[in-house]
PDB file of C-alpha atoms in Angstrom:
ATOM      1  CA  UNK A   1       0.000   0.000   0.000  1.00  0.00           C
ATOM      2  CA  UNK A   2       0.986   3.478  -0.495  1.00  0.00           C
ATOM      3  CA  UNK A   3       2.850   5.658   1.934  1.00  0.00           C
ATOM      4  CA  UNK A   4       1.479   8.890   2.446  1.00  0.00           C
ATOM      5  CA  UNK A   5       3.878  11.429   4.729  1.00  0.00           C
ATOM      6  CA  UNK A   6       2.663  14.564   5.987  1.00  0.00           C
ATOM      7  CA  UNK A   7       4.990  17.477   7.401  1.00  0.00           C
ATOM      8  CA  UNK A   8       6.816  20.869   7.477  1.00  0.00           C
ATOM      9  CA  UNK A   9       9.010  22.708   5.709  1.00  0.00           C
ATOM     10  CA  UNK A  10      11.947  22.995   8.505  1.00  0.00           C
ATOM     11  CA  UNK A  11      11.036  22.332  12.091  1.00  0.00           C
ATOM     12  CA  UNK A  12      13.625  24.971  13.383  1.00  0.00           C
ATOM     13  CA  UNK A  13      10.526  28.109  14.137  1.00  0.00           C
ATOM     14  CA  UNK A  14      11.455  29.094  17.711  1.00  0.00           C
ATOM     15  CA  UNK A  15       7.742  30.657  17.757  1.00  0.00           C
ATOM     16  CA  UNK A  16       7.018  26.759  17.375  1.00  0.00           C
ATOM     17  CA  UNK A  17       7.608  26.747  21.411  1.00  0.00           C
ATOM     18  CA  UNK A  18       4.660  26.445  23.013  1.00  0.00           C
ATOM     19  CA  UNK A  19       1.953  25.947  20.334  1.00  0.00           C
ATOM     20  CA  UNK A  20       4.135  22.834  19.326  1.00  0.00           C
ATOM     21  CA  UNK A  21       7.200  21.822  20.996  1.00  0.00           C
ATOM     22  CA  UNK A  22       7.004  22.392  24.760  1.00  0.00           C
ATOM     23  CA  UNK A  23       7.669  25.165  26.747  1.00  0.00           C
ATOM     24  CA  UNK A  24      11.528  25.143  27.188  1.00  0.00           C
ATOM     25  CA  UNK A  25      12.579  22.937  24.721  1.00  0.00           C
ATOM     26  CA  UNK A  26      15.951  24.065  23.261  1.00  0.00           C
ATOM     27  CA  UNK A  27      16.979  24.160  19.419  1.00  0.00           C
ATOM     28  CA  UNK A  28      18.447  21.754  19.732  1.00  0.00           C
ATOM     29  CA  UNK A  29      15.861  19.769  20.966  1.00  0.00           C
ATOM     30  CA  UNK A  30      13.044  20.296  18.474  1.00  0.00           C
ATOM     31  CA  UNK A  31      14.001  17.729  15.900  1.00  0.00           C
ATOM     32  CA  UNK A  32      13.693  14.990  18.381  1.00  0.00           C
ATOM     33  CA  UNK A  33      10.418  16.088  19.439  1.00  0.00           C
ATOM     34  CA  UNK A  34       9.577  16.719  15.947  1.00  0.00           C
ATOM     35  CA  UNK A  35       9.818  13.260  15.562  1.00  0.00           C
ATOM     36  CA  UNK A  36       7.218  12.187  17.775  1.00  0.00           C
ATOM     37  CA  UNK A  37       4.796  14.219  15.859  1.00  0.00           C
ATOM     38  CA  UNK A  38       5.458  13.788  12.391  1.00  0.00           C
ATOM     39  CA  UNK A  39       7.133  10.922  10.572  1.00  0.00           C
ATOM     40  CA  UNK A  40       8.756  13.595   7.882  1.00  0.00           C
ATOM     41  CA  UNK A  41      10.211  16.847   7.110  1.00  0.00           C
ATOM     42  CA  UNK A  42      11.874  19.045   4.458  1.00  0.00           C
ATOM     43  CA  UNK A  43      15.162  20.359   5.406  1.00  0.00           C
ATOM     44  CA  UNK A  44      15.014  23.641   3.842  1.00  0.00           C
ATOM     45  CA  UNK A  45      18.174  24.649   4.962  1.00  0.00           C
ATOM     46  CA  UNK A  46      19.967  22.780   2.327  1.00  0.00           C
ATOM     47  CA  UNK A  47      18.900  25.046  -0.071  1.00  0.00           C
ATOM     48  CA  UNK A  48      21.193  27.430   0.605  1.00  0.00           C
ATOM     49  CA  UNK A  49      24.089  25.538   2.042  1.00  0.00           C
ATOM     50  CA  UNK A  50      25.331  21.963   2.317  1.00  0.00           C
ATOM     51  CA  UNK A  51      25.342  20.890   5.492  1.00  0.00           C
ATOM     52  CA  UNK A  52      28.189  19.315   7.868  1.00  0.00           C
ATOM     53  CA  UNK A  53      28.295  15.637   7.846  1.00  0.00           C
ATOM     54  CA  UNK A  54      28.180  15.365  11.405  1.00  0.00           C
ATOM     55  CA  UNK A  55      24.931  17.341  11.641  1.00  0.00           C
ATOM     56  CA  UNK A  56      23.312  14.708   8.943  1.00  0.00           C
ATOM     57  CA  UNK A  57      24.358  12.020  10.619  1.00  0.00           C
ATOM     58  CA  UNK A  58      22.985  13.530  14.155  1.00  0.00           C
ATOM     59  CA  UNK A  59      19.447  14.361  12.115  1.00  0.00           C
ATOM     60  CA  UNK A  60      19.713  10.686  11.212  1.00  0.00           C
ATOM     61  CA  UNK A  61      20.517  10.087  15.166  1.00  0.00           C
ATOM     62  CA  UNK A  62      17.736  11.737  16.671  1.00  0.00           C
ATOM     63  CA  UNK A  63      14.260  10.963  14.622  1.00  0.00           C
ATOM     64  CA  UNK A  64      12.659   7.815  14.755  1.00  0.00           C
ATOM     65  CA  UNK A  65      13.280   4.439  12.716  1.00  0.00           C
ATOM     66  CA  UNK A  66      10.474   4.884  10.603  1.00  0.00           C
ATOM     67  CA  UNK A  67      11.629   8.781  10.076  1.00  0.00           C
ATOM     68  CA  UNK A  68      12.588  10.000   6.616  1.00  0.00           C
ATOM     69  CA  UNK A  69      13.734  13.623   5.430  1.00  0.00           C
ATOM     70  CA  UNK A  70      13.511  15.192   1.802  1.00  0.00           C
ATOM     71  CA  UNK A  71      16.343  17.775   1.343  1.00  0.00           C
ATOM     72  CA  UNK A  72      17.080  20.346  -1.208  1.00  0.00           C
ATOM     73  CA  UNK A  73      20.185  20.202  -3.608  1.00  0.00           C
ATOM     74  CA  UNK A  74      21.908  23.179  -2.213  1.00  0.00           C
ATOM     75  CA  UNK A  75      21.753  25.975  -4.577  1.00  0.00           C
ATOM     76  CA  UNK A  76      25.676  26.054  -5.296  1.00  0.00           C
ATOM     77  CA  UNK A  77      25.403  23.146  -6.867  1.00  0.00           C
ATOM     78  CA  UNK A  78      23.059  23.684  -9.884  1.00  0.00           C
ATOM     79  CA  UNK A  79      22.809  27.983  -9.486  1.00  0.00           C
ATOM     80  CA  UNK A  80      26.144  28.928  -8.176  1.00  0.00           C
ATOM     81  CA  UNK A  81      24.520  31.768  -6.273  1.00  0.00           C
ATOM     82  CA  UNK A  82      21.958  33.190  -5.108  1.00  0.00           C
ATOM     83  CA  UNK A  83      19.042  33.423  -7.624  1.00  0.00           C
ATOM     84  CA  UNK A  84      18.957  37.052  -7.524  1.00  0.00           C
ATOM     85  CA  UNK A  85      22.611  36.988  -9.131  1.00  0.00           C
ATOM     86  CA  UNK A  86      22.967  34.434 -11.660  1.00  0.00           C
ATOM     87  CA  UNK A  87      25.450  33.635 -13.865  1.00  0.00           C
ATOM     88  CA  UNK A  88      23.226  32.296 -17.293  1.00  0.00           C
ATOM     89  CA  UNK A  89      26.009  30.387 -18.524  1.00  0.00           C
ATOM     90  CA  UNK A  90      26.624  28.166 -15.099  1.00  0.00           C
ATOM     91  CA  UNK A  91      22.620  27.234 -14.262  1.00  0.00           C
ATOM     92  CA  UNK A  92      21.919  23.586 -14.293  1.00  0.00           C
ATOM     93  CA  UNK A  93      25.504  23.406 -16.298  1.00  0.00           C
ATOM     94  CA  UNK A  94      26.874  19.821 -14.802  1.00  0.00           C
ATOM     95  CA  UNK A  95      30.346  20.334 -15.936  1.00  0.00           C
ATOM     96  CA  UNK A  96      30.454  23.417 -13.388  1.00  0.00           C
ATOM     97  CA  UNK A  97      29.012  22.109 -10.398  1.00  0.00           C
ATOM     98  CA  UNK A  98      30.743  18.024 -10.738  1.00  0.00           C
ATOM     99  CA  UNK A  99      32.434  18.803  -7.405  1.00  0.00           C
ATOM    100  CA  UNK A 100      29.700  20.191  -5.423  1.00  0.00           C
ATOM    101  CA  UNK A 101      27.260  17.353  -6.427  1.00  0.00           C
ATOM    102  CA  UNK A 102      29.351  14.530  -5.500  1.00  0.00           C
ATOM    103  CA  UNK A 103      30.224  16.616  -1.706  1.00  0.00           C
ATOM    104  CA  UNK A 104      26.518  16.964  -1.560  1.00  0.00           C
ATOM    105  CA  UNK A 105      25.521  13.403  -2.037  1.00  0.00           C
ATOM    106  CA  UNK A 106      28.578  11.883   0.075  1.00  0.00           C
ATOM    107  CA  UNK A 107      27.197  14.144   3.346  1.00  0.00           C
ATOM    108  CA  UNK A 108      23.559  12.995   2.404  1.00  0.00           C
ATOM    109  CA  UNK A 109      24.961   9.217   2.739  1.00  0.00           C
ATOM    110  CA  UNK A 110      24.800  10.145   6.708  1.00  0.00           C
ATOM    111  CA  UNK A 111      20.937   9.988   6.523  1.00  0.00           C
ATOM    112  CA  UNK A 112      21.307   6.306   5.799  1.00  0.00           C
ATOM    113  CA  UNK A 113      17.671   5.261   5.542  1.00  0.00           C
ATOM    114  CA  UNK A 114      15.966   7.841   6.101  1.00  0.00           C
ATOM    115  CA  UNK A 115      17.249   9.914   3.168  1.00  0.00           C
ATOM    116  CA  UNK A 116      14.077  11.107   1.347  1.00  0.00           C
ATOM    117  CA  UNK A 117      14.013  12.627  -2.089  1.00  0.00           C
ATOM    118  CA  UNK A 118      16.341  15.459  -2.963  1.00  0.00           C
ATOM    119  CA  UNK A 119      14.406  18.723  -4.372  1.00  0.00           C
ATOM    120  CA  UNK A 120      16.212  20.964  -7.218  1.00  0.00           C
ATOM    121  CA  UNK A 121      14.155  24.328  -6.242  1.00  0.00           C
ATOM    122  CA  UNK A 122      14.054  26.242  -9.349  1.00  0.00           C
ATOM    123  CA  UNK A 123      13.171  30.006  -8.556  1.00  0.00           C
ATOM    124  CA  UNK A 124      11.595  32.038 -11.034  1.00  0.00           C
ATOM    125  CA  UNK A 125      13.670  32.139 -14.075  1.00  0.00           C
ATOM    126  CA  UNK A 126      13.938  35.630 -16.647  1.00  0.00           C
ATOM    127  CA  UNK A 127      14.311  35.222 -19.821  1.00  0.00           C
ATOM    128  CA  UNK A 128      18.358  36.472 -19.583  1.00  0.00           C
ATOM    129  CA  UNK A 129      19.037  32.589 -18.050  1.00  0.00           C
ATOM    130  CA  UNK A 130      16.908  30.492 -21.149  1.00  0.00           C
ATOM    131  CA  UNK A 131      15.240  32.448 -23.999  1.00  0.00           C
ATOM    132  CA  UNK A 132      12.469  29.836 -23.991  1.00  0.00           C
ATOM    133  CA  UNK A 133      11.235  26.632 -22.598  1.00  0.00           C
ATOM    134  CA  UNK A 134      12.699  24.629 -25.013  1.00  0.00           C
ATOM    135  CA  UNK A 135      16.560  26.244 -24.016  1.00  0.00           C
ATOM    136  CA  UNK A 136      15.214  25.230 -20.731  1.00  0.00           C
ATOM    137  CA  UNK A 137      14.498  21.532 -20.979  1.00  0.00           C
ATOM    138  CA  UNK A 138      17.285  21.293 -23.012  1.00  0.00           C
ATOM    139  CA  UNK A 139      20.037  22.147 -20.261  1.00  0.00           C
ATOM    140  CA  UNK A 140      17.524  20.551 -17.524  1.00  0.00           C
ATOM    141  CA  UNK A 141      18.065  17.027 -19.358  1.00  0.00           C
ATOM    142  CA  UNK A 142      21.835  17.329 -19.219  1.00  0.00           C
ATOM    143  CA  UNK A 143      21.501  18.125 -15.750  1.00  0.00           C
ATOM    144  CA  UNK A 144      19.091  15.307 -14.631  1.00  0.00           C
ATOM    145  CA  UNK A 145      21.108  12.777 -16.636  1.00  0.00           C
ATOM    146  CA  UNK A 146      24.567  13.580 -14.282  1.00  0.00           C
ATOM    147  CA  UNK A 147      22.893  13.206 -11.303  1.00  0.00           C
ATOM    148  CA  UNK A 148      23.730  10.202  -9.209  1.00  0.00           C
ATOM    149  CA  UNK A 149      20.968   7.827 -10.040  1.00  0.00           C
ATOM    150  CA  UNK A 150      20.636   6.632  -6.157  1.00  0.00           C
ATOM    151  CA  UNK A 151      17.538   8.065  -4.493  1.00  0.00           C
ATOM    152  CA  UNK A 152      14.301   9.629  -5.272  1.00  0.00           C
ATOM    153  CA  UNK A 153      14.110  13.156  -6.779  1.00  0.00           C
ATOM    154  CA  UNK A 154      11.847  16.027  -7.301  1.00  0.00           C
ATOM    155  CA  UNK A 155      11.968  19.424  -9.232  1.00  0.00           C
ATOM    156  CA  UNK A 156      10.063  22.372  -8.434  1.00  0.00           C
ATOM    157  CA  UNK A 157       9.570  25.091 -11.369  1.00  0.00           C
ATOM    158  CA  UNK A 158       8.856  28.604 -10.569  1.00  0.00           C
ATOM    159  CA  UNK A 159       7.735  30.054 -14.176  1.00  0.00           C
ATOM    160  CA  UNK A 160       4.310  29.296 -15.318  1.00  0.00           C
ATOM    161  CA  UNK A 161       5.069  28.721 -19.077  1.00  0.00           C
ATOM    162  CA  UNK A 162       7.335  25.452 -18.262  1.00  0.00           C
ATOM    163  CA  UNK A 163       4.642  23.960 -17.018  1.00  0.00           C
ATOM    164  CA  UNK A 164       3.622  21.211 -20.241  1.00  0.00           C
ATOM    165  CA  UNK A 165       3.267  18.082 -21.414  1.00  0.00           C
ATOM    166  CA  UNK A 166       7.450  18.641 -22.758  1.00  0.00           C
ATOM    167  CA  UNK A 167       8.418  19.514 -18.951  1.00  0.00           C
ATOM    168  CA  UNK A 168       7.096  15.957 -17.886  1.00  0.00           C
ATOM    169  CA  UNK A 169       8.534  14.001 -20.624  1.00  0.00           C
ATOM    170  CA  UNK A 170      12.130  14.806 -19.176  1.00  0.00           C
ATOM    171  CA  UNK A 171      10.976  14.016 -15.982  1.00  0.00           C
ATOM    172  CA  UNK A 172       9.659  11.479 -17.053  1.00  0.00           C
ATOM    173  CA  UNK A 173      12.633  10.327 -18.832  1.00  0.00           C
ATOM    174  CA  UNK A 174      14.672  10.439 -15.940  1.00  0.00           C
ATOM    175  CA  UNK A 175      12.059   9.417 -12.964  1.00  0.00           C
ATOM    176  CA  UNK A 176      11.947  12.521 -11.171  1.00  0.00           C
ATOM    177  CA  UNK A 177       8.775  14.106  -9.473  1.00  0.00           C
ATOM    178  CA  UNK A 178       7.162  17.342 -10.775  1.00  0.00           C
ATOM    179  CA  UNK A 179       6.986  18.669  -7.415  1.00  0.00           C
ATOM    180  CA  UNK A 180       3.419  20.228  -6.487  1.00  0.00           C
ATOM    181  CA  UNK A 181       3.902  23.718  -5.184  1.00  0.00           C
ATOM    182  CA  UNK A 182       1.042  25.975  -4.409  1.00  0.00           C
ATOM    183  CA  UNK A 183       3.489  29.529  -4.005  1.00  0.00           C
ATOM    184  CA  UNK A 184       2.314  32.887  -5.193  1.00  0.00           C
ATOM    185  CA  UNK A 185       2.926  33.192  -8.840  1.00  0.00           C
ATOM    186  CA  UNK A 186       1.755  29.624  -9.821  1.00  0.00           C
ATOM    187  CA  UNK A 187      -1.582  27.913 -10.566  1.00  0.00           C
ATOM    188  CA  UNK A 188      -2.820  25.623  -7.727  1.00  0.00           C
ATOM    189  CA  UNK A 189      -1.232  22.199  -8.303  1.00  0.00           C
ATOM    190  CA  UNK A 190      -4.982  20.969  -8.360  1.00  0.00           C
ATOM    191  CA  UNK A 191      -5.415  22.731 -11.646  1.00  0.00           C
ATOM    192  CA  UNK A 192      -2.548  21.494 -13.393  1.00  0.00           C
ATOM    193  CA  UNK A 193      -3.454  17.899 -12.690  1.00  0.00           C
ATOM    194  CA  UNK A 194      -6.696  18.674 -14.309  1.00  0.00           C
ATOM    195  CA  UNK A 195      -4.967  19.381 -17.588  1.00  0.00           C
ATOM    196  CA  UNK A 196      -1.646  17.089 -17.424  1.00  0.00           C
ATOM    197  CA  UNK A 197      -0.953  14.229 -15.620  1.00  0.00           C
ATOM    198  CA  UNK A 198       1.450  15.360 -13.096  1.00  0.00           C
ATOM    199  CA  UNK A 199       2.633  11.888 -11.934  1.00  0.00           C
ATOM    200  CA  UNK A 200       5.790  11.330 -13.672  1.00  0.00           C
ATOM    201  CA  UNK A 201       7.518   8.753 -11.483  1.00  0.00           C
ATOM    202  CA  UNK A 202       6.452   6.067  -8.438  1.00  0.00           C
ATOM    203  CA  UNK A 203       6.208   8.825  -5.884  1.00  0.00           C
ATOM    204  CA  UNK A 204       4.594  12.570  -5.802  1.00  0.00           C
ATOM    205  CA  UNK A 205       6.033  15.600  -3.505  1.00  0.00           C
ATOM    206  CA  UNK A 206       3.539  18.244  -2.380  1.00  0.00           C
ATOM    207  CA  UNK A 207       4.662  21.657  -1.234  1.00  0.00           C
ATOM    208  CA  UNK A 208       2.203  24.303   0.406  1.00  0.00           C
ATOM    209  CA  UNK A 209       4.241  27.620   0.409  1.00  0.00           C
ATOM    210  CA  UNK A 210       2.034  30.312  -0.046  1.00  0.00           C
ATOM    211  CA  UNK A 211       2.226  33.875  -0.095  1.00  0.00           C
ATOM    212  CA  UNK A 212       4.374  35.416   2.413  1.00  0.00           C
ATOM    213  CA  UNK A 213       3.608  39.133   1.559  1.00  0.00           C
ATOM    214  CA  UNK A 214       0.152  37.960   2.957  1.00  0.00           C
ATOM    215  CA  UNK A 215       0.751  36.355   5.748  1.00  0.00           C
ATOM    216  CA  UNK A 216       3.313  38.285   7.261  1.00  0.00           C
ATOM    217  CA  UNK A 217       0.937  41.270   6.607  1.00  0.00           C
ATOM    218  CA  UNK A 218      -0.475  39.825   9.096  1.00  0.00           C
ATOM    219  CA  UNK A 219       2.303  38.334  11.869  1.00  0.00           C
ATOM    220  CA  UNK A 220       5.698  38.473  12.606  1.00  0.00           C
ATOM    221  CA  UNK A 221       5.119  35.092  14.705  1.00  0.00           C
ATOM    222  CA  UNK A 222       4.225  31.601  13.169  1.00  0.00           C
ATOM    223  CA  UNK A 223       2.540  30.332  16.551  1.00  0.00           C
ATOM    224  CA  UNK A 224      -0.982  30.253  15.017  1.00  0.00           C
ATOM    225  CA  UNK A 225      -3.205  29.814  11.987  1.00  0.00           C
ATOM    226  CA  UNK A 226      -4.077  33.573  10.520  1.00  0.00           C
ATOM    227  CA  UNK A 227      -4.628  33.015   6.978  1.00  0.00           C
ATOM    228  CA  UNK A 228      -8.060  31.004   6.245  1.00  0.00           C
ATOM    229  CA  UNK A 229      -6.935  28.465   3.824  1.00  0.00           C
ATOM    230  CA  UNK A 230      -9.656  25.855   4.061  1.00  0.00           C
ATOM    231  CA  UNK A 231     -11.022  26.009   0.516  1.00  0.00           C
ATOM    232  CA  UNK A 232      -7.403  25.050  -0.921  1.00  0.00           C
ATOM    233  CA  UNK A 233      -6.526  22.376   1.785  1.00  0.00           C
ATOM    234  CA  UNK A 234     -10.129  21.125   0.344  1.00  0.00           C
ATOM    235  CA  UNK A 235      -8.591  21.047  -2.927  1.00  0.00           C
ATOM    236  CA  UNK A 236      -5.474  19.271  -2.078  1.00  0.00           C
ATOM    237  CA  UNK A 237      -6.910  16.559  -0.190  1.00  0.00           C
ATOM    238  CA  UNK A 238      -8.415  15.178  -3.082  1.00  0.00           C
ATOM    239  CA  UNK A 239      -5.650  15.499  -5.212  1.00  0.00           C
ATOM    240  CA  UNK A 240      -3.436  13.537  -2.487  1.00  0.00           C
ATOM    241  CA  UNK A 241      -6.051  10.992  -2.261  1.00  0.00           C
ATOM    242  CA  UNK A 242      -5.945  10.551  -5.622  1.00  0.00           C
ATOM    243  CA  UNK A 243      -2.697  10.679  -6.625  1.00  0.00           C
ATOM    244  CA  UNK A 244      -2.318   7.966  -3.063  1.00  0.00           C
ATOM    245  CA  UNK A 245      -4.473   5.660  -4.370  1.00  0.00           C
ATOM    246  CA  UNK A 246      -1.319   4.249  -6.376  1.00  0.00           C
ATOM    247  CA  UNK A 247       1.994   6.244  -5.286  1.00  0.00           C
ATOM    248  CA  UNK A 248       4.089   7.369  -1.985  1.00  0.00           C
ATOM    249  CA  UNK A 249       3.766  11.022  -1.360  1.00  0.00           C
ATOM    250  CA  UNK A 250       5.534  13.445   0.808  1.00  0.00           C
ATOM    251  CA  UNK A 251       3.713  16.704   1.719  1.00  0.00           C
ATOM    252  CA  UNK A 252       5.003  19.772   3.375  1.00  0.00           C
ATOM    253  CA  UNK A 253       3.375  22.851   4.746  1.00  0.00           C
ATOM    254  CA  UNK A 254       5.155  26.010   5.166  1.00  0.00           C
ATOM    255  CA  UNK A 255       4.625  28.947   7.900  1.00  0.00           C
ATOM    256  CA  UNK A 256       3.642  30.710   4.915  1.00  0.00           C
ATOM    257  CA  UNK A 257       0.996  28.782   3.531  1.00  0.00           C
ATOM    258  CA  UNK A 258      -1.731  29.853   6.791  1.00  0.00           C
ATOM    259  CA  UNK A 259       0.716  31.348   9.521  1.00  0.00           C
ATOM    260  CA  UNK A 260       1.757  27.860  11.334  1.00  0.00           C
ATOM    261  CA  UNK A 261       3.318  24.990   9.432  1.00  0.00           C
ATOM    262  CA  UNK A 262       1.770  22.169  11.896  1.00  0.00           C
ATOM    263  CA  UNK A 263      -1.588  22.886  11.937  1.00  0.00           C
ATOM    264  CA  UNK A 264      -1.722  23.225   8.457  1.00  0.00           C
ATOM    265  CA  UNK A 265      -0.076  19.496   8.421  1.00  0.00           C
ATOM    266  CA  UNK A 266      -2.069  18.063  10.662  1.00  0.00           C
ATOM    267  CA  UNK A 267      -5.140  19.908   9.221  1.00  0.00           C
ATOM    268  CA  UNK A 268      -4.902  18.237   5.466  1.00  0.00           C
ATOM    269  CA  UNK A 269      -3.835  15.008   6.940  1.00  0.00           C
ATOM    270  CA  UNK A 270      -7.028  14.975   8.900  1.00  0.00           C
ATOM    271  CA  UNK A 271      -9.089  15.517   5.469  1.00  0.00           C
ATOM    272  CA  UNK A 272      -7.735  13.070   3.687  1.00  0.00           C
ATOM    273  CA  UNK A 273      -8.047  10.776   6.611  1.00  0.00           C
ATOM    274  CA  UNK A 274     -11.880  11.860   6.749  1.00  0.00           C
ATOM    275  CA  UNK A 275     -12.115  11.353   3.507  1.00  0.00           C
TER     276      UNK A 275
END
């Protein structure tokens, strides 16, 4: 039977202390306790750096046996920087970032069993970096194919226009997720399965970001829900309990997406559950 995992992006919110971990639990603490709650999480922090080895190999320490963690590739090792300053002709080049790629993967060896997939987070790409889609998938294939073929992987794309039927042929091609993002910017992931069939490998990854300008209009302090987001989560539970019914998914929620990452977990896994 499928495996569906439900979770955060990060679990290092120090506003987190009370609502969710207990009063007085150190930093160093939360994982552990994180781990009692949750049997996943996205490590967001590899994004932008890779981590020590040691610190893998305590994440792998402290969770639970059944515990697994999806990661990011960090983003020196596909961007070279960060994606406000990009070089166009070093993105997804796998020539320039050989060395960086193999570091990467040798720390993520400490997770041992409880490696998840690895996420390529694409930002939002101008049209200075690839003239077109096509220039796009082009240098994304070259990229997919030097990966290390160990491990599940996902790729989240920020621009609107790759989003077609030529985007999930490559991933296709190299049995990687399309990962489901709902972010400002993008249509709802429940839309685009409506009009392509967004299961491109034996797993799907579900990521509810949402729009920070909003909620932080709102709070400086991700201890509570403050952004009514029931109609989506509505949405999204049917799409995970349909794209369950035959795949493994990991799902994330973000502060972002309603003001506290948890709730918003344990609030879709309840309506898929229900239903």
């Amino acid at each position: 039977m499928p495996t569906l995992r439900f979770g955060t992006c990060s679990w290092s919110e120090k506003s987190w202390v009370g609502p969710f971990y207990p009063a007085g639990t150190k930093s160093g603490d939360y994982l552990a306790h994180y781990g009692t709650q949750f049997d996943s999480v996205e490590a967001d922090s590899t994004y932008y750096a890779c981590p020590p080895a040691d610190r893998v190999r305590n994440w792998h320490a402290v969770t639970p046996g059944a515990f697994m963690m999806s990661t990011k590739l960090p983003r020196t090792a596909f961007l070279g920087n960060d994606a406000r300053e990009l070089d166009a002709g070093r993105v997804l080049r796998a020539e320039e970032f050989g060395a960086e790629i193999a570091r990467y993967y040798d720390v993520l060896a400490g997770l041992e069993e409880k490696a998840g997939p690895v996420v390529l987070q694409l930002p939002w790409l101008p049209k200075t970096i690839f003239r077109d889609p096509g220039e796009f998938l082009e240098r994304l294939d070259t990229f997919l194919a030097a990966l290390p073929s160990t491990g599940r992987l996902g790729v989240e794309v920020r621009n609107r226009e790759f989003l077609h039927d030529e985007l999930l042929a490559v991933l296709r091609k190299h049995r990687t997720a399309l990962v489901l993002s709902e972010i400002r910017g993008m249509p709802h992931p429940a839309d685009v399965a409506e009009r392509l069939d967004v299961m491109t490998t034996d797993f799907f990854y579900a990521r509810l970001i949402g729009d920070r300008a909003v909620v932080e209009r709102r709070t400086k302090s991700f201890d509570k829900v403050v952004v009514d987001k029931s109609a989506s989560l509505q949405r999204w539970a049917h799409l995970v309990r349909v794209l369950g019914t035959s795949a493994d998914g990991f799902i994330y929620v973000n502060n972002h997406y309603a003001g506290h990452g948890p709730e918003g977990a344990r609030e879709l896994k309840r309506l898929v559950a229900d239903r």
